[in-house]
Amino acid sequence: MRSARRGAGLVALAAITALVLTACGGGGGGSGAAVGDATGGAAKAGNDINPVDPAQLRQGGDFLWSLASLPPQFNRNQVDGTEADNADIMNAVMPIIFKGDAQGVLNPDPDYLESAEVTGTNPQVVTYRLNPKFAWNNGRAADWTDFEAQWKARNATNPAFLVAGTTGYTDIAGVAQGATPQEVVVTYAHNFADWRSTFVPLYPRETNADPQVFNEGWLNQPIVDQGAGPFMFDSIDRTAQRLTLVRNPKWWGRTPVLDRIIYVGLDYNAQPEAFANGSLSFLEIGPSVPFFQRAQQVPGAVIRKSNGPNYRHITFNGAPGSILEDPAVRKAIMKGIDRQIITQSQIGPIVPDARPLGNHLYVEGLAGYQDNSGVVAFNPDAARQELDAAGWTLQGDVRVKDGKQLTIRDVIPTGTPVSEAEARIVQQQLGQIGVQVTIDPVPLDNFFEQYVYTGNFDITHFAWLSTQTPVSSSSGIYRVANELGQNYGRIGNDTINQLLDQANQELDPAKQRDIVDQLDQEIWNAGHSLLLYQRPDAIAVQSNVANFGAFGFADEDYTAIGFTQ
């Protein structure tokens, strides 16, 4: 199960040990939540994909790509289309006009864009110049009307469009033609720093002009004549859980090395043996030490690793009336949890030098990362003193205030060994400072819907997925607003809100990073959530697979994937 860094809107991608949620955002950046991640580690530069000049590879062949299941919706901009599995398919079929590199920097894809730049700042204006060869499979040249239609579909003005998210699109005041139909001029109502996250992926006006096509036209299979990528849809067999893409004869860019990409929906626990017997071209090791150990036994297999965008954390519930409403109590409890022990216990077998994460917006490997977690560094003596000062005094083994015991409910999903292990460690460690933890396993299928979304917890464990545009995509997690958004613990303040606004509107990357540093410090000071550890990509492939593996923050180049001679 590969993670979609560029998805938008809330989405669940279920497997035996994982459930992924993607945060509300624009077409580009989106955060996500995952249950069951268990790999992670210290930052490693770049990625690990065995780079080889595509011209030197064996031309042709099939690449067997595992999915948890075939997606229910192939429009990635529709609310049901943001599964990670769908991104793995549709990113080979549709225009991804900006692609992330190994450092998480978004760059224009020259197959689609000759240039894209901010051409005005008061108001902000972005001008896109399309590659004149950029055309949809129906033969129509892509032009400014495709951008206009997607803006109108996703800017929340027409509720008939059931969109994945509106971030970025609601900031736009207008889309117009420039000097030619292939020059697109986007004017913003106010500055939006992560403008590269919009129009990714781009769908044609034939989809975005009609709510019925937008919502239902892509349900059964991709619409072939509305694609514009190196591959195109060939066939689908939902009974056998197989979807096949073939080279697109209308593609104007570099001819793909592969003949076909065959996506195989397969039970999560069956994937290691399928990889071992050659039924899959790669195995995502992800959260599983047993997967890691099994991959090590496969003849000819190599394990490629890089720093990845996911990270585990513990969300605290600070809603009015909750037992953890007081930020001083939340921070004291955080000081009673040894994050290094949790990190080593969960991911040490795969990444021995793993260390806890220290920044809520930037993971290690992204420019601007700075560890600000010192304010909640493990210090059980300080934790005891601060709980005493907050009025929670020890009576026997448990602290009490106003006749009420300091007992907190840790809600975790069933069938997720990572959450279970983390919860047991937290229970043991907090018991040492007089905080009683009750572990409450709830059904995986409704963990988010009935517990996380509704604030039905005191603390809970899952993972967020970072992106190349973390500021805009994470805003809903930390903002306090009339609507809940994804701030499930209801923790925040006006200072955090103001810094989020400043960071989202600051076009200078260096200045934005300074603001984000202040913002992260405020989030730690508020006792919002306790970050645990970052996981890298860990992918097993046969040694003859080239230009594929642990992509880290980068996006795949589907034309380059292939096999050595």
Short mmCIF file of C-alpha atoms in Angstrom, two decimals, residues 313-318 322-324 329-330 333-334 337 342 407-413 419 422-427 430 435-442 447 451-452 455-462 488-489 491 527-530 532:
data_model
loop_
_atom_site.label_atom_id
_atom_site.label_comp_id
_atom_site.label_asym_id
_atom_site.label_seq_id
_atom_site.Cartn_x
_atom_site.Cartn_y
_atom_site.Cartn_z
CA HIS A 313 1.56 10.69 16.93
CA ILE A 314 -0.79 10.72 19.90
CA THR A 315 -3.73 13.13 19.67
CA PHE A 316 -4.95 14.64 22.95
CA ASN A 317 -8.53 15.73 23.57
CA GLY A 318 -8.60 19.23 25.06
CA SER A 322 -12.67 17.03 28.97
CA ILE A 323 -10.31 15.66 31.60
CA LEU A 324 -7.36 16.98 29.57
CA VAL A 329 -1.90 18.89 32.40
CA ARG A 330 -1.48 17.79 28.78
CA ILE A 333 1.53 14.04 30.77
CA MET A 334 3.59 14.35 27.58
CA ILE A 337 6.07 9.52 27.96
CA ILE A 342 8.38 3.87 21.76
CA THR A 407 -7.86 8.33 34.54
CA ILE A 408 -7.57 8.84 30.79
CA ARG A 409 -9.11 6.67 28.08
CA ASP A 410 -6.79 5.62 25.27
CA VAL A 411 -8.97 4.68 22.29
CA ILE A 412 -7.24 2.44 19.75
CA PRO A 413 -8.51 0.41 16.77
CA SER A 419 -1.42 1.00 18.37
CA GLU A 422 2.18 1.97 21.86
CA ALA A 423 -0.80 2.01 24.22
CA ARG A 424 0.77 -0.58 26.54
CA ILE A 425 4.00 1.42 26.75
CA VAL A 426 2.10 4.66 27.43
CA GLN A 427 -0.01 2.91 30.06
CA LEU A 430 2.16 7.14 32.78
CA VAL A 435 -1.82 8.79 35.67
CA GLN A 436 -4.09 5.82 35.10
CA VAL A 437 -4.59 4.82 31.43
CA THR A 438 -7.52 2.68 30.37
CA ILE A 439 -6.97 1.11 26.94
CA ASP A 440 -10.24 0.99 24.97
CA PRO A 441 -10.03 -1.06 21.74
CA VAL A 442 -12.82 -0.19 19.30
CA PHE A 447 -12.55 3.95 14.58
CA TYR A 451 -14.49 7.94 17.79
CA VAL A 452 -11.78 10.18 16.30
CA GLY A 455 -13.84 13.47 19.91
CA ASN A 456 -14.85 10.27 21.68
CA PHE A 457 -11.45 9.73 23.34
CA ASP A 458 -9.02 11.25 25.80
CA ILE A 459 -5.97 10.21 23.79
CA THR A 460 -5.71 8.18 20.59
CA HIS A 461 -3.04 6.95 18.18
CA PHE A 462 -2.78 7.17 14.40
CA TYR A 488 -10.12 16.34 16.47
CA GLY A 489 -8.78 17.26 19.91
CA ILE A 491 -6.95 22.29 20.83
CA GLY A 527 -0.06 20.64 24.17
CA HIS A 528 -1.85 19.81 20.94
CA SER A 529 -0.41 16.38 20.16
CA LEU A 530 2.64 14.30 20.98
CA LEU A 532 6.24 9.89 18.08
#
